PDB file of C-alpha atoms in Angstrom:
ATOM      1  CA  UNK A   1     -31.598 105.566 160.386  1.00 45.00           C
ATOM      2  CA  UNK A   2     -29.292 105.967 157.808  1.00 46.00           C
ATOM      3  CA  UNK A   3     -31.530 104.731 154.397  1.00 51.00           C
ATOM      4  CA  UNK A   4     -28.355 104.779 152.149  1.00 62.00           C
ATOM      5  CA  UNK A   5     -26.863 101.066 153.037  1.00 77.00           C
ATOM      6  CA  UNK A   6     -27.064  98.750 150.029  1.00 89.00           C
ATOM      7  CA  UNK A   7     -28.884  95.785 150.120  1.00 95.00           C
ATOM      8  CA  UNK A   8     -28.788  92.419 148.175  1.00 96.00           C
ATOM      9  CA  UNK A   9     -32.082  91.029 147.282  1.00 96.00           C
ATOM     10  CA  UNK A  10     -31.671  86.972 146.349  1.00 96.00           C
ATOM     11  CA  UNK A  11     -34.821  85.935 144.600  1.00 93.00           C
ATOM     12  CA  UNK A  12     -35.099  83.674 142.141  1.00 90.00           C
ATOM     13  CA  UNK A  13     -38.641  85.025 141.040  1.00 91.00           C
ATOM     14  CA  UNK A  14     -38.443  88.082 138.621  1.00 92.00           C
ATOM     15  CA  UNK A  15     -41.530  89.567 139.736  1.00 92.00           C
ATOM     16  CA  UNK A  16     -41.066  89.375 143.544  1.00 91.00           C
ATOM     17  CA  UNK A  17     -37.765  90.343 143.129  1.00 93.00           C
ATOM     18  CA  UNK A  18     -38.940  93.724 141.188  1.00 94.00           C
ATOM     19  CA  UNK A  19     -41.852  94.055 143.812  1.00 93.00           C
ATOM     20  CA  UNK A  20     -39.641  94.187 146.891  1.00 93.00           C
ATOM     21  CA  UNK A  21     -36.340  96.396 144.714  1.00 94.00           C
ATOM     22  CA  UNK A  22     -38.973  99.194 144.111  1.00 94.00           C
ATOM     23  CA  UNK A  23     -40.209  99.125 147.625  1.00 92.00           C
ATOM     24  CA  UNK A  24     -37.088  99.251 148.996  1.00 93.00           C
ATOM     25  CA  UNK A  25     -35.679 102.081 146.604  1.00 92.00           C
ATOM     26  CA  UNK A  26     -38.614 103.966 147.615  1.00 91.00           C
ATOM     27  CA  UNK A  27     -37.215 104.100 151.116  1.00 90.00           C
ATOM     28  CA  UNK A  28     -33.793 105.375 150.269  1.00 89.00           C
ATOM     29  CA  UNK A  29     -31.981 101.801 150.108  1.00 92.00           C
ATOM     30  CA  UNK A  30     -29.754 100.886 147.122  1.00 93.00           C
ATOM     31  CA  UNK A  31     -30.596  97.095 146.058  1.00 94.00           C
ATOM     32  CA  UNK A  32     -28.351  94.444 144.652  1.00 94.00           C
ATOM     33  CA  UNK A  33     -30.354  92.170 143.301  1.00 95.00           C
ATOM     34  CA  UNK A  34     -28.960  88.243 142.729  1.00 95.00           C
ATOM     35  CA  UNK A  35     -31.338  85.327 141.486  1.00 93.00           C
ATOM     36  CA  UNK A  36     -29.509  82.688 143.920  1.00 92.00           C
ATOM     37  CA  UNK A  37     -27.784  81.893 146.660  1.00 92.00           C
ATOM     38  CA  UNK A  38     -24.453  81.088 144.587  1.00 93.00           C
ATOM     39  CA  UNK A  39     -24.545  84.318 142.508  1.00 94.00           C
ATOM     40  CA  UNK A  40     -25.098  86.327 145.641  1.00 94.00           C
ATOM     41  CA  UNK A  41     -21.835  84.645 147.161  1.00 93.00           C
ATOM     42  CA  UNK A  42     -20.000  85.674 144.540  1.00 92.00           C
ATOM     43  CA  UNK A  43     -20.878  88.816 144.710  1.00 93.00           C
ATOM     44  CA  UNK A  44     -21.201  89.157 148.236  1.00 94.00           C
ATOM     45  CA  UNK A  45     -16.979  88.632 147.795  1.00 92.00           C
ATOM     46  CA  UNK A  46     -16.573  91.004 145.567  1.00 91.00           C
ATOM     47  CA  UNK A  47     -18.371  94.098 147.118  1.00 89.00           C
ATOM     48  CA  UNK A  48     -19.320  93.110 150.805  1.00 82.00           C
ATOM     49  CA  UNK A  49     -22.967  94.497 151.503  1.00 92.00           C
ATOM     50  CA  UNK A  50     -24.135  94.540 154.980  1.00 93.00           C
ATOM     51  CA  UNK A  51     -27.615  93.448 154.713  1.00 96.00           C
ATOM     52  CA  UNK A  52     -28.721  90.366 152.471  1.00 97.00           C
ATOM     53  CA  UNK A  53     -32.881  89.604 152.211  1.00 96.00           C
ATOM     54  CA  UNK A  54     -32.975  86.178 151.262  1.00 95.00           C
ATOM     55  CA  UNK A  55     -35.820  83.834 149.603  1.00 93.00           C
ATOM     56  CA  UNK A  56     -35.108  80.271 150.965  1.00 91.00           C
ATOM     57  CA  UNK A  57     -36.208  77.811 147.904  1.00 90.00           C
ATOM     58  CA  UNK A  58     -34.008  78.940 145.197  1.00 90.00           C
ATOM     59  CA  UNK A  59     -31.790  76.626 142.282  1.00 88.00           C
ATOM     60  CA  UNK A  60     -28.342  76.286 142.850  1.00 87.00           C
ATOM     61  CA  UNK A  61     -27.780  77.717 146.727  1.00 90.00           C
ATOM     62  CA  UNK A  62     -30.771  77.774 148.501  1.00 90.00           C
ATOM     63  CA  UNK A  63     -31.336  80.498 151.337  1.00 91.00           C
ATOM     64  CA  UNK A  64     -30.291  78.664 154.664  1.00 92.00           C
ATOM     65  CA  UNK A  65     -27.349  77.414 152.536  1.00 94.00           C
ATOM     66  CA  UNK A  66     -26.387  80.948 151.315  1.00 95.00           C
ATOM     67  CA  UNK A  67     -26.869  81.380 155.627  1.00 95.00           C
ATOM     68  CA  UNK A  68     -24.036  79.039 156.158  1.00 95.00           C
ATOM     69  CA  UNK A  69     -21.995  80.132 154.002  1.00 95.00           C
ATOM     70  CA  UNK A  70     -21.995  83.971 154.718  1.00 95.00           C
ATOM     71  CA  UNK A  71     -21.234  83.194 158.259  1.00 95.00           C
ATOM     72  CA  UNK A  72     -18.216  80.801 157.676  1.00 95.00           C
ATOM     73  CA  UNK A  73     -17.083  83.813 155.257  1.00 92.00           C
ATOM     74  CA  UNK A  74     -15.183  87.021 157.371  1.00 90.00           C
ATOM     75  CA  UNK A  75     -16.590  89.795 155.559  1.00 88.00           C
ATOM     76  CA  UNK A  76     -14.984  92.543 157.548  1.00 86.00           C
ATOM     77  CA  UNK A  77     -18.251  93.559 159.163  1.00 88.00           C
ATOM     78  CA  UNK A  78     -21.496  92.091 160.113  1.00 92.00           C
ATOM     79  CA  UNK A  79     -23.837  90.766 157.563  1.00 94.00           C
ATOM     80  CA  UNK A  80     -27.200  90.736 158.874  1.00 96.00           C
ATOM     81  CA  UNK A  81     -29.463  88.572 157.395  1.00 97.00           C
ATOM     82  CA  UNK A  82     -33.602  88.671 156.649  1.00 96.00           C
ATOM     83  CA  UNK A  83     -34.600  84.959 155.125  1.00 95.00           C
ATOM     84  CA  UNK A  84     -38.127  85.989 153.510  1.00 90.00           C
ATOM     85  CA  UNK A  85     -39.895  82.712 152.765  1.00 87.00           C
ATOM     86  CA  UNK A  86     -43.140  80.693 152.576  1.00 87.00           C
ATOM     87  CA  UNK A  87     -42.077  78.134 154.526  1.00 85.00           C
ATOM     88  CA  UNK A  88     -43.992  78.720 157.763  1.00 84.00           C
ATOM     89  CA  UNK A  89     -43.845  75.280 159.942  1.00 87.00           C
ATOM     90  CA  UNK A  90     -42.304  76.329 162.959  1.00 89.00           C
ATOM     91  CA  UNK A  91     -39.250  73.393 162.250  1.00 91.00           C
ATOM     92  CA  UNK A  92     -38.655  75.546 159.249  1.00 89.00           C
ATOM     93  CA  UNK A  93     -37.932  79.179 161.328  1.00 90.00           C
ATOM     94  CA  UNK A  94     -35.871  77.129 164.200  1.00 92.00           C
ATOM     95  CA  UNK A  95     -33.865  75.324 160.598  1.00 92.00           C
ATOM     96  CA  UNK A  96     -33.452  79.104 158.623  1.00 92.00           C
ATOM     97  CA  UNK A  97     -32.581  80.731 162.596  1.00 93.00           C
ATOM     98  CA  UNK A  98     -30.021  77.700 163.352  1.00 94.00           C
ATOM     99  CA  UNK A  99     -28.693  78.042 159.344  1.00 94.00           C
ATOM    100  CA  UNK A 100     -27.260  81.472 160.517  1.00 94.00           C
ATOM    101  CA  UNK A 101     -30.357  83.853 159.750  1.00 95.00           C
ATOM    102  CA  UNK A 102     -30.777  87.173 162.012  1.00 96.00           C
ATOM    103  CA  UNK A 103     -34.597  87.617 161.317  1.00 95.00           C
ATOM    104  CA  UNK A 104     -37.464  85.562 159.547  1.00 93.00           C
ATOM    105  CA  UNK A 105     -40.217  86.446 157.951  1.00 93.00           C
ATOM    106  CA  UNK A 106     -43.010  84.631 156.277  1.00 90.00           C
ATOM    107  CA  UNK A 107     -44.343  85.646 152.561  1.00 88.00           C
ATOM    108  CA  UNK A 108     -46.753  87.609 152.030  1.00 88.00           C
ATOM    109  CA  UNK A 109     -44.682  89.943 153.765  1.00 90.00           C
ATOM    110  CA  UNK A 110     -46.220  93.649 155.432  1.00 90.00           C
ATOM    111  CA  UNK A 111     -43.730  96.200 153.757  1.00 90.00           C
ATOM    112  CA  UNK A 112     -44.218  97.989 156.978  1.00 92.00           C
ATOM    113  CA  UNK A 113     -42.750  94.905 158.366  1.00 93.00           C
ATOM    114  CA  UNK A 114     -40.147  94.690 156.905  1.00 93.00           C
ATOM    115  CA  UNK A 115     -38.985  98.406 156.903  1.00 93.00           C
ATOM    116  CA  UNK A 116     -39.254  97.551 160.633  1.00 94.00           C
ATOM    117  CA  UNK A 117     -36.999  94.412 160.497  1.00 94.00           C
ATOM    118  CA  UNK A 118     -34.009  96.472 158.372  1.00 95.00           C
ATOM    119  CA  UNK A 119     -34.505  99.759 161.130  1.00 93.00           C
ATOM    120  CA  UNK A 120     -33.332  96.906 163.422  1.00 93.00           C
ATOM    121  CA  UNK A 121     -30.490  95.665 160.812  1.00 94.00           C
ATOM    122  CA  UNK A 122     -29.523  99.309 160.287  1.00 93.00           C
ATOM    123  CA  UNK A 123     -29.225  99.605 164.132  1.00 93.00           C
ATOM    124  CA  UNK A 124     -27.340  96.755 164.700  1.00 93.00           C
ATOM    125  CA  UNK A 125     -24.965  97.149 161.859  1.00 92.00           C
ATOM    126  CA  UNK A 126     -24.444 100.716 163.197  1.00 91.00           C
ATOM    127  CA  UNK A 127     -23.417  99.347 167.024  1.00 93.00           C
ATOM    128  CA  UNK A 128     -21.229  96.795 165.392  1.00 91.00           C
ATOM    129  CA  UNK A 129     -19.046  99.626 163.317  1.00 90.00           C
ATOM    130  CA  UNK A 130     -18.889 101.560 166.483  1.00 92.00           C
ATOM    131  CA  UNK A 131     -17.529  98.994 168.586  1.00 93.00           C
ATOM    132  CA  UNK A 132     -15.269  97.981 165.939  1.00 91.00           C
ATOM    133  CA  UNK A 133     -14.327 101.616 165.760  1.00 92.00           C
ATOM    134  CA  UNK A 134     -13.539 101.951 169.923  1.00 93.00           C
ATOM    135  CA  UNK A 135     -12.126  98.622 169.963  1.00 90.00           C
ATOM    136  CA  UNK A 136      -9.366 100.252 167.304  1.00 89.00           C
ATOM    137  CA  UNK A 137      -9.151 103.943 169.611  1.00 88.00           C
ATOM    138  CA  UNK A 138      -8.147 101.148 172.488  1.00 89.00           C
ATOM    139  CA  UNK A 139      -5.627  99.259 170.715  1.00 85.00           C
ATOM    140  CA  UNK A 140      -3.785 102.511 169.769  1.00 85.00           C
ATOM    141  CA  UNK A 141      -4.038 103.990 173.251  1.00 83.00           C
ATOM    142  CA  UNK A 142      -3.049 100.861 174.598  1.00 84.00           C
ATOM    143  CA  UNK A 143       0.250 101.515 172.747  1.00 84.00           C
ATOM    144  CA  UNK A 144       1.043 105.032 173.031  1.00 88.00           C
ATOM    145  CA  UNK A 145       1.235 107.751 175.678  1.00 82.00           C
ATOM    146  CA  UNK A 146      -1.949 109.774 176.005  1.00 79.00           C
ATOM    147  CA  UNK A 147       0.218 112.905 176.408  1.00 81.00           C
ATOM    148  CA  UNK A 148       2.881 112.708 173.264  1.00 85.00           C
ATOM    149  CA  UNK A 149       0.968 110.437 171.371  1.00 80.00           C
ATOM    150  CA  UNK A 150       4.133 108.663 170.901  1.00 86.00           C
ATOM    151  CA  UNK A 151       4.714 104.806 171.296  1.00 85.00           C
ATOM    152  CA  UNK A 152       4.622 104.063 175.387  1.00 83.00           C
ATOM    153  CA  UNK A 153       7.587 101.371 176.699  1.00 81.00           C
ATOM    154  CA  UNK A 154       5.122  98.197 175.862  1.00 80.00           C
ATOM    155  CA  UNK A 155       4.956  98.933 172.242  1.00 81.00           C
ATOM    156  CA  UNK A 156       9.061  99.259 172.394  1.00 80.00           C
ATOM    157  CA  UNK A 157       9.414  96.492 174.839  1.00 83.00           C
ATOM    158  CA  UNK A 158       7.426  94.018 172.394  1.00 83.00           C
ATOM    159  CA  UNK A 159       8.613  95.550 169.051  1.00 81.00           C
ATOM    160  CA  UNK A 160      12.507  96.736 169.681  1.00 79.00           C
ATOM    161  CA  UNK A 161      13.709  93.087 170.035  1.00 83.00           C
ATOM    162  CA  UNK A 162      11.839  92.399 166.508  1.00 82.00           C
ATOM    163  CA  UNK A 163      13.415  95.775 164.953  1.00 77.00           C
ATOM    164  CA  UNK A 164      16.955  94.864 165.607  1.00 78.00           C
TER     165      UNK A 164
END
């Protein structure tokens, strides 16, 4: 897949934090790391990243909150998100899922695993820019003739009246 996406790590421990940023460097992936949910909002806005790993019990934003948020936020592509937690109980995976998480996995996590998990985000994050990229190829052919390339009568039928 492509190994070059960025990724932002939110972990509020230092160590596991550092444990899973070398891990994932060592498979190609540039990591943002944040220490909440709230930090990695902010800079989620600033420089939109595709794929957020998530701990869920963190100060400030936890992870299922950080969830929510992200998906009542229009990045301008899919974020796919990987809530890595503790938290087990099955009410807990149905709560992250329902919160707006994509996948779920339970601490200690198989790096295997989870390299796994983000061949699935890569893949999914790859269909979505494709569609996105058709869906655009439509809209232009949709307004201009396949032969000329020029705009086609419906683009000057719905745009003349506007121009003059």
């Amino acid at each position: 897949m492509q190994q070059n996406l960025e990724i932002m790590l939110v972990e509020d421990s230092q160590t596991q934090a550092l444990k899973f940023q070398l891990m994932l460097e060592s498979h190609g992936y540039h990591v943002e790391v944040a220490q909440n949910g709230l930090e990695a909002m902010n800079m989620l806005l600033n420089n939109p990243i595709s794929i957020v790993i998530s701990d869920w019990v963190m100060p400030e934003m936890d992870g299922s909150e950080l969830c929510r948020a992200i998906r009542q936020h229009d990045f301008g592509g899919y974020v796919y998100i990987i809530l890595l937690t503790a938290k087990d109980a099955q009410a807990d995976i149905i709560e992250g899922l329902k919160a707006g998480a994509d996948d779920y996995l339970t601490k200690p996590v198989d790096d295997a695993e989870l390299m796994a998990r983000l061949t699935t985000a890569e893949r999914i994050i790859t269909l979505e820019k494709a569609l996105k990229k058709r869906n655009q190829e439509i809209a232009l052919l949709s307004i201009t003739d396949p032969l000329t390339k020029v705009h086609n009568r419906g683009y000057l039928t719905d745009h003349l009246p506007i121009a003059f």
